mmCIF file of C-alpha atoms in Angstrom:
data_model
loop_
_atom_site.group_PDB
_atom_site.id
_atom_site.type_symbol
_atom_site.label_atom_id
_atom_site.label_comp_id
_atom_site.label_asym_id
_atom_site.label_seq_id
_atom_site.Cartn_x
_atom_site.Cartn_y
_atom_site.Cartn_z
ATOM 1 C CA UNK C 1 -85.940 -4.371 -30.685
ATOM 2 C CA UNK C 2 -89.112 -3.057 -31.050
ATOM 3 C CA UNK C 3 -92.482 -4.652 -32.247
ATOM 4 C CA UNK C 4 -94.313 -2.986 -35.561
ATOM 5 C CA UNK C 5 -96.373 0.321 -34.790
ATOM 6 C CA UNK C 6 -99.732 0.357 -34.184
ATOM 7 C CA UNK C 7 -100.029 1.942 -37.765
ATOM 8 C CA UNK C 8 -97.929 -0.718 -39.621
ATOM 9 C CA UNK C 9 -100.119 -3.478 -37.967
ATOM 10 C CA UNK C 10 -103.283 -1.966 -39.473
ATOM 11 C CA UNK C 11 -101.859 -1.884 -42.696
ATOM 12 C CA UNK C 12 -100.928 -5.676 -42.477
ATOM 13 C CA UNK C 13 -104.322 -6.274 -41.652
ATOM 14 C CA UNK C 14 -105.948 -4.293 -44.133
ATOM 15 C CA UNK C 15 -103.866 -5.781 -47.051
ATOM 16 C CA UNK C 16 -104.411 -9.204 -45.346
ATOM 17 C CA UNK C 17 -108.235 -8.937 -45.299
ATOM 18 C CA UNK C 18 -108.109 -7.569 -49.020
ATOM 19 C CA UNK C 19 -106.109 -9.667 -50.278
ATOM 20 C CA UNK C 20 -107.526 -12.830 -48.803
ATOM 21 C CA UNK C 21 -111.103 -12.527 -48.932
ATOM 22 C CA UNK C 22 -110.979 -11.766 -52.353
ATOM 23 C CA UNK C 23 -111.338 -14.475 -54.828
ATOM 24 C CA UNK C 24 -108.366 -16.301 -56.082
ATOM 25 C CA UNK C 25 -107.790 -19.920 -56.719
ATOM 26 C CA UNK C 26 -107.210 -20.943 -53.141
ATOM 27 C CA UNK C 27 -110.820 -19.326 -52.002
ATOM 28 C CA UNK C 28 -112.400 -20.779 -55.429
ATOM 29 C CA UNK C 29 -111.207 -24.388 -54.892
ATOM 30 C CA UNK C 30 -112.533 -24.220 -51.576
ATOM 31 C CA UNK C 31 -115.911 -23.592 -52.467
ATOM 32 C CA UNK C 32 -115.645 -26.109 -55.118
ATOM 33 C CA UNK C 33 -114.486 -28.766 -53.100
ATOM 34 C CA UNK C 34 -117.121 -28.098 -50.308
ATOM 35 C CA UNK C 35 -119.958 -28.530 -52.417
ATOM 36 C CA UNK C 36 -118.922 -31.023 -53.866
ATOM 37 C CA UNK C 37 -117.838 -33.020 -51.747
ATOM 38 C CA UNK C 38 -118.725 -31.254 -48.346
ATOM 39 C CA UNK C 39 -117.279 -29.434 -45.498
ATOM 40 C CA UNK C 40 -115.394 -32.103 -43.853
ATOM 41 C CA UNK C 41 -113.765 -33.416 -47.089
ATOM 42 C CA UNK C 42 -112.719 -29.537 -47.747
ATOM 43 C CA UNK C 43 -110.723 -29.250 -44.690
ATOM 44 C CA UNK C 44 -107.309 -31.099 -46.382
ATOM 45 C CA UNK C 45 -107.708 -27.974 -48.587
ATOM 46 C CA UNK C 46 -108.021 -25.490 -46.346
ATOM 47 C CA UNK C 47 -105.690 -26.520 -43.798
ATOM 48 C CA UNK C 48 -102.967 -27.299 -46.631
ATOM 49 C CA UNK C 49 -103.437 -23.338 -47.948
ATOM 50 C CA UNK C 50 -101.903 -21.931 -44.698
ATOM 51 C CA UNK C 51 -99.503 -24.113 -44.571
ATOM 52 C CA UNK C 52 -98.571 -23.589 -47.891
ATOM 53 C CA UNK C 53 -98.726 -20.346 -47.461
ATOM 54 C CA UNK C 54 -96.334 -19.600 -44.484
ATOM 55 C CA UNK C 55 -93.993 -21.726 -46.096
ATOM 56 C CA UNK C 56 -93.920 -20.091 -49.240
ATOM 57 C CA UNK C 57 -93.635 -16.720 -47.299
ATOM 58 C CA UNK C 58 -90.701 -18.141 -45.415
ATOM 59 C CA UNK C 59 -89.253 -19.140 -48.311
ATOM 60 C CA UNK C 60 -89.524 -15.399 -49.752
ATOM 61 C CA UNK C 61 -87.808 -14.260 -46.564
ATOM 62 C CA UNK C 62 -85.049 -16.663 -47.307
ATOM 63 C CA UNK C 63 -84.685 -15.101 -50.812
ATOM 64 C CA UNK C 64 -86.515 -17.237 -52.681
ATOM 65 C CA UNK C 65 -88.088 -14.269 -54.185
ATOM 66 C CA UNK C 66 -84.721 -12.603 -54.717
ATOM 67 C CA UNK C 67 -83.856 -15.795 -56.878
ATOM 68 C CA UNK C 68 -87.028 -15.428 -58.994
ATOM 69 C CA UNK C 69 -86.810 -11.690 -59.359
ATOM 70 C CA UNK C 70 -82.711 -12.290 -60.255
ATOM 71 C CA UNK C 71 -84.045 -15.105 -62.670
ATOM 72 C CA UNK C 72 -86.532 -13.835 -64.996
ATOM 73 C CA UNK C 73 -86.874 -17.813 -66.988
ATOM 74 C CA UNK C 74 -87.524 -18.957 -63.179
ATOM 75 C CA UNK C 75 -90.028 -16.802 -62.620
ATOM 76 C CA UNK C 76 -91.683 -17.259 -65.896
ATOM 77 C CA UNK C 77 -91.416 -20.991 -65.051
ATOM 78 C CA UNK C 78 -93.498 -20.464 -62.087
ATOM 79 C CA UNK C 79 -95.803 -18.306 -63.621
ATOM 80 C CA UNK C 80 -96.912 -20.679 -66.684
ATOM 81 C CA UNK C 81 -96.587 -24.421 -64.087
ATOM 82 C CA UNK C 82 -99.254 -21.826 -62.262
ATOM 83 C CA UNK C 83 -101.365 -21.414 -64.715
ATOM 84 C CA UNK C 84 -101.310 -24.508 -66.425
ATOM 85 C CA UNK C 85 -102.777 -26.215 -63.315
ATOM 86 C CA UNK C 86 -105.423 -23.909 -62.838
ATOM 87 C CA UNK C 87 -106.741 -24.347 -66.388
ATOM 88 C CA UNK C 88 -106.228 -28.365 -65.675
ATOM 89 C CA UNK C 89 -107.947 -27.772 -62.214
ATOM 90 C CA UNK C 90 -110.673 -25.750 -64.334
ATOM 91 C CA UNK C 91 -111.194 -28.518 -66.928
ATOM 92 C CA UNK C 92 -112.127 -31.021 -64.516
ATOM 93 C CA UNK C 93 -114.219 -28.680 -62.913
ATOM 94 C CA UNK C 94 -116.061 -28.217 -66.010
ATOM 95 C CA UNK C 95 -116.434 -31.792 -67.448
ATOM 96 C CA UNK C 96 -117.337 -33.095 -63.607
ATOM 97 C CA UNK C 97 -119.929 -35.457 -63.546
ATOM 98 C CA UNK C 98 -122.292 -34.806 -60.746
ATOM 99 C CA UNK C 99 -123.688 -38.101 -60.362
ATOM 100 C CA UNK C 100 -121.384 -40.402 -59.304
ATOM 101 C CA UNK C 101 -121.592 -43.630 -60.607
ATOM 102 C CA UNK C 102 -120.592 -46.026 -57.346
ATOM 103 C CA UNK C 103 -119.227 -45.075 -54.095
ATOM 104 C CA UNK C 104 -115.648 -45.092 -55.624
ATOM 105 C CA UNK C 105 -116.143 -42.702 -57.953
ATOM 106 C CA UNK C 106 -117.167 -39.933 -55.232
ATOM 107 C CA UNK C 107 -114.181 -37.831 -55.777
ATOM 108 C CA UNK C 108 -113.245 -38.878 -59.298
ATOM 109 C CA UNK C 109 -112.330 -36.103 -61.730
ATOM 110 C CA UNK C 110 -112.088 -32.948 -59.178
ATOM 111 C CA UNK C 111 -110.170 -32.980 -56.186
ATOM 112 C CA UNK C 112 -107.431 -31.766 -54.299
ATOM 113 C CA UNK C 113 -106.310 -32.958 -51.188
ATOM 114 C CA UNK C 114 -103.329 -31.969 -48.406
ATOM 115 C CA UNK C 115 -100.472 -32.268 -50.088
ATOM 116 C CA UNK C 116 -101.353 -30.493 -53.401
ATOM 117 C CA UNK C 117 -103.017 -27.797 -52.006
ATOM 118 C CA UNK C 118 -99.654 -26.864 -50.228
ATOM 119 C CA UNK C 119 -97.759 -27.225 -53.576
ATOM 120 C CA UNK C 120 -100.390 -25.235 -55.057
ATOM 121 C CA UNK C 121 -99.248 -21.723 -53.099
ATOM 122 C CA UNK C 122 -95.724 -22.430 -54.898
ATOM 123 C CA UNK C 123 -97.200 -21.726 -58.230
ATOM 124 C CA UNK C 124 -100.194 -19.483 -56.919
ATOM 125 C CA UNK C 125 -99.669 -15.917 -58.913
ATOM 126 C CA UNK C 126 -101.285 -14.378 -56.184
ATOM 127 C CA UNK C 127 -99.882 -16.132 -53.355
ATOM 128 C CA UNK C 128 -96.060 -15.284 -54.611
ATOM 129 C CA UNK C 129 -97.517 -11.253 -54.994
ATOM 130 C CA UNK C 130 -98.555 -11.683 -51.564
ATOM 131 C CA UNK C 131 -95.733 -13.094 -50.279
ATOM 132 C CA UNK C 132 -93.132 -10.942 -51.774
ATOM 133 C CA UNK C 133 -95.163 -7.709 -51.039
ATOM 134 C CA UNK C 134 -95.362 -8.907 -47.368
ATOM 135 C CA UNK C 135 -91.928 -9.987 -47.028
ATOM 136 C CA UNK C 136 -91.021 -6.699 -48.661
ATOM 137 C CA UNK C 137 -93.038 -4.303 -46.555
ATOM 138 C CA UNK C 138 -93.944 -6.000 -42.879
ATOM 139 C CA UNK C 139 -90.491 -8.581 -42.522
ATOM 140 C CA UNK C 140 -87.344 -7.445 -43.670
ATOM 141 C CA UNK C 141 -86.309 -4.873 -41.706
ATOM 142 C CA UNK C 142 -82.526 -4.358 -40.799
ATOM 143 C CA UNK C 143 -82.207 -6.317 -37.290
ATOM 144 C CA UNK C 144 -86.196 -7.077 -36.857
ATOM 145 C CA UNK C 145 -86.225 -9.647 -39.243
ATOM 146 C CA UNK C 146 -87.150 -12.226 -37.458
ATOM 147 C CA UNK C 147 -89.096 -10.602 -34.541
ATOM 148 C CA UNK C 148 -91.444 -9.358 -37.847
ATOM 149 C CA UNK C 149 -91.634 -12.900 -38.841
ATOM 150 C CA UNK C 150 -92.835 -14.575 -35.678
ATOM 151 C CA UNK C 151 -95.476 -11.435 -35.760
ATOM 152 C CA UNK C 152 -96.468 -11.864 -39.463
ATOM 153 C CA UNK C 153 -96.492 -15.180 -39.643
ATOM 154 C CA UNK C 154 -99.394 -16.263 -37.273
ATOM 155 C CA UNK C 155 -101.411 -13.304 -39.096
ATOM 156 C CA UNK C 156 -100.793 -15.134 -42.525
ATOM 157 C CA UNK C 157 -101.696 -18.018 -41.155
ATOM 158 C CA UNK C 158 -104.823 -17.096 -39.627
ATOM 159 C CA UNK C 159 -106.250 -15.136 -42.453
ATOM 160 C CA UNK C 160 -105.179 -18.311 -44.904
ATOM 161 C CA UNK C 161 -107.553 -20.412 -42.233
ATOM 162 C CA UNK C 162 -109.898 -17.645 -42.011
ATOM 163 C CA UNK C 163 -111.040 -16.906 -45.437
ATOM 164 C CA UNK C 164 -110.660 -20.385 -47.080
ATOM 165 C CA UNK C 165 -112.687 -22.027 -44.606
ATOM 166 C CA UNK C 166 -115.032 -18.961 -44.914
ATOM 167 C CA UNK C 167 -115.688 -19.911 -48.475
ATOM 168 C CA UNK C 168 -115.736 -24.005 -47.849
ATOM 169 C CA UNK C 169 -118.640 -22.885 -45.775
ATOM 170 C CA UNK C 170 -120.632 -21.227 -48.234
ATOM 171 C CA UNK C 171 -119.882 -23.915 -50.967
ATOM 172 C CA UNK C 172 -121.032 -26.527 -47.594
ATOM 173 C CA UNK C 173 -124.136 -24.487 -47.341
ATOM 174 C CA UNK C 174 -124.787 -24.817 -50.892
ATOM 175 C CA UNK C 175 -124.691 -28.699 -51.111
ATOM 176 C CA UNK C 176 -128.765 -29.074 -50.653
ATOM 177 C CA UNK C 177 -129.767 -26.311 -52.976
ATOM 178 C CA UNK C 178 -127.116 -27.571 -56.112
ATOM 179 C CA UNK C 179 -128.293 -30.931 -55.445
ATOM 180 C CA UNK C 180 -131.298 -30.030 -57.799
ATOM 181 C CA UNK C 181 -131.597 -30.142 -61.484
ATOM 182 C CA UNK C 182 -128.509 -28.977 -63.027
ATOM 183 C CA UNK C 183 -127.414 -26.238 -60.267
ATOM 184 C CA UNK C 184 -124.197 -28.179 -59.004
ATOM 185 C CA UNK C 185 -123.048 -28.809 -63.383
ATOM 186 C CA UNK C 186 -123.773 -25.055 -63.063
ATOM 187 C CA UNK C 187 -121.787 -24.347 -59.904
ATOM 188 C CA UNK C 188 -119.022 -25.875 -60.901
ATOM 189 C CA UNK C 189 -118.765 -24.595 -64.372
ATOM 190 C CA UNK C 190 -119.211 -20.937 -63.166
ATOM 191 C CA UNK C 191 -115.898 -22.046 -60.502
ATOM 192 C CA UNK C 192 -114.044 -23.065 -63.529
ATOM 193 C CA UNK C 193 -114.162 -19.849 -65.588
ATOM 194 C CA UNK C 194 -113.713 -17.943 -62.248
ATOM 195 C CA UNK C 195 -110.212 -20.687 -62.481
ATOM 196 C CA UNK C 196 -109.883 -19.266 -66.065
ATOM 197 C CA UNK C 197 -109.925 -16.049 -65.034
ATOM 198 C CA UNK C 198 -107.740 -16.214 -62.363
ATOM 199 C CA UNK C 199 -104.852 -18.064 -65.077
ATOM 200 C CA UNK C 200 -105.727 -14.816 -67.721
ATOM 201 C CA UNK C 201 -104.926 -12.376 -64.941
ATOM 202 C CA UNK C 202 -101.392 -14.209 -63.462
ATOM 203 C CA UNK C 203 -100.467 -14.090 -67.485
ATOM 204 C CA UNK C 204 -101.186 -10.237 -67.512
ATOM 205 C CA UNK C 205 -99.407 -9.537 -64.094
#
C-alpha cells in the first residue's frame, strides 16, 4: 500500500498552514487566555485544541460527518451550540474585569480550560470544515484508509500545537504592554468581536 505522493503531501501542508494560522476561535482564545492569564495558564487550551482536534477528525473518518451531512437538523444543531458559545465566550470577553479583585477571582469571568477546549472543536465551524475537507481529500481512500490516517493525523496534530501555541505566545508577550491604562479592556474587547465575527461567518457558511 503505498504512502501519499510527494504532491498530495504538499497540498496537506499547504491547506494545513492556511487553514491553521489563520484566525479562528481556537487561535483567538489562545491569545486571549495568554494575556490574560499568561503562557503557562494557556497551555490547558492549547494542548486540549489538538486533541480535540484529532478526535473530531477521527470521528469524521468514522462517519460522523456522513451523519451530519445525512442529517441536515444535526448539523444545524451543531452549527447554532457553535455559535452560541462563541458569542457567550465573546461576552465575557467583553465585560472582563481586568483588575481582579482577590487572588480568587484571577480567572473569574473568562476562561477555558482542558476539557472545554476539546469539546469546543465539536462545535468549531471551522474545525468540522477542516475535518471533513481533510477526511474527504487526504484519508479515505479505498484500502489506504488507515495508512492515510496514521500519516494525517500527527500533521493535524502538530499544526493544532503549532499555531495555537504560536498565538498564546504573542498574547504572553503582550501581558507587560496591556498591563497599562486600558490596553488589556481593549485587547480583550477587540478578541471578542474577532469571536463575533467568527459566529457571523459559521452562520453564513
Amino acid at each position: 500500500t503505498a504512502a501519499m505522493s510527494p504532491a498530495e503531501l504538499a497540498a496537506l501542508l499547504a491547506y494545513a498552514t492556511a487553514m491553521a494560522f489563520t484566525p479562528g476561535p481556537n487561535t483567538t482564545l489562545s491569545a486571549a487566555l495568554a494575556a490574560n492569564h499568561g503562557l503557562r495558564h494557556a497551555m490547558r487550551f492549547v494542548v486540549a485544541v489538538p486533541v480535540g482536534w484529532c478526535l473530531l477528525l477521527v470521528a469524521s473518518m468514522a462517519g460522523l460527518g456522513a451523519l451530519v451531512a445525512a442529517l441536515p437538523a444535526l448539523g444545524e444543531a451543531v452549527r447554532w451550540t457553535g455559535v452560541a458559545y462563541m458569542l457567550w465566550l465573546a461576552l465575557r470577553l467583553w465585560s472582563r474585569q481586568t483588575t481582579p479583585v482577590n487572588a480568587d477571582d484571577r480567572h473569574a469571568g473568562f476562561d477555558v480550560g482542558f476539557a472545554r477546549g476539546v469539546a469546543l472543536q465539536f462545535v468549531n465551524g471551522k474545525a468540522w470544515l477542516n475535518a471533513l475537507t481533510i477526511s474527504a481529500t487526504w484519508i479515505t481512500v479505498e484500502g489506504q484508509t488507515a495508512l492515510r490516517a496514521a500519516q494525517v493525523l500527527p500533521i493535524a496534530a502538530f499544526y493544532g500545537l503549532a499555531s495555537n501555541f504560536t498565538y498564546a505566545c504573542v498574547g504572553a508577550a503582550l501581558r507587560a504592554w496591556l498591563a497599562q491604562g486600558q490596553r488589556l479592556r481593549n485587547f480583550n474587547r477587540t478578541m471578542a468581536l474577532v469571536l463575533v465575527a467568527t459566529a457571523l461567518w459559521v452562520l453564513r457558511a
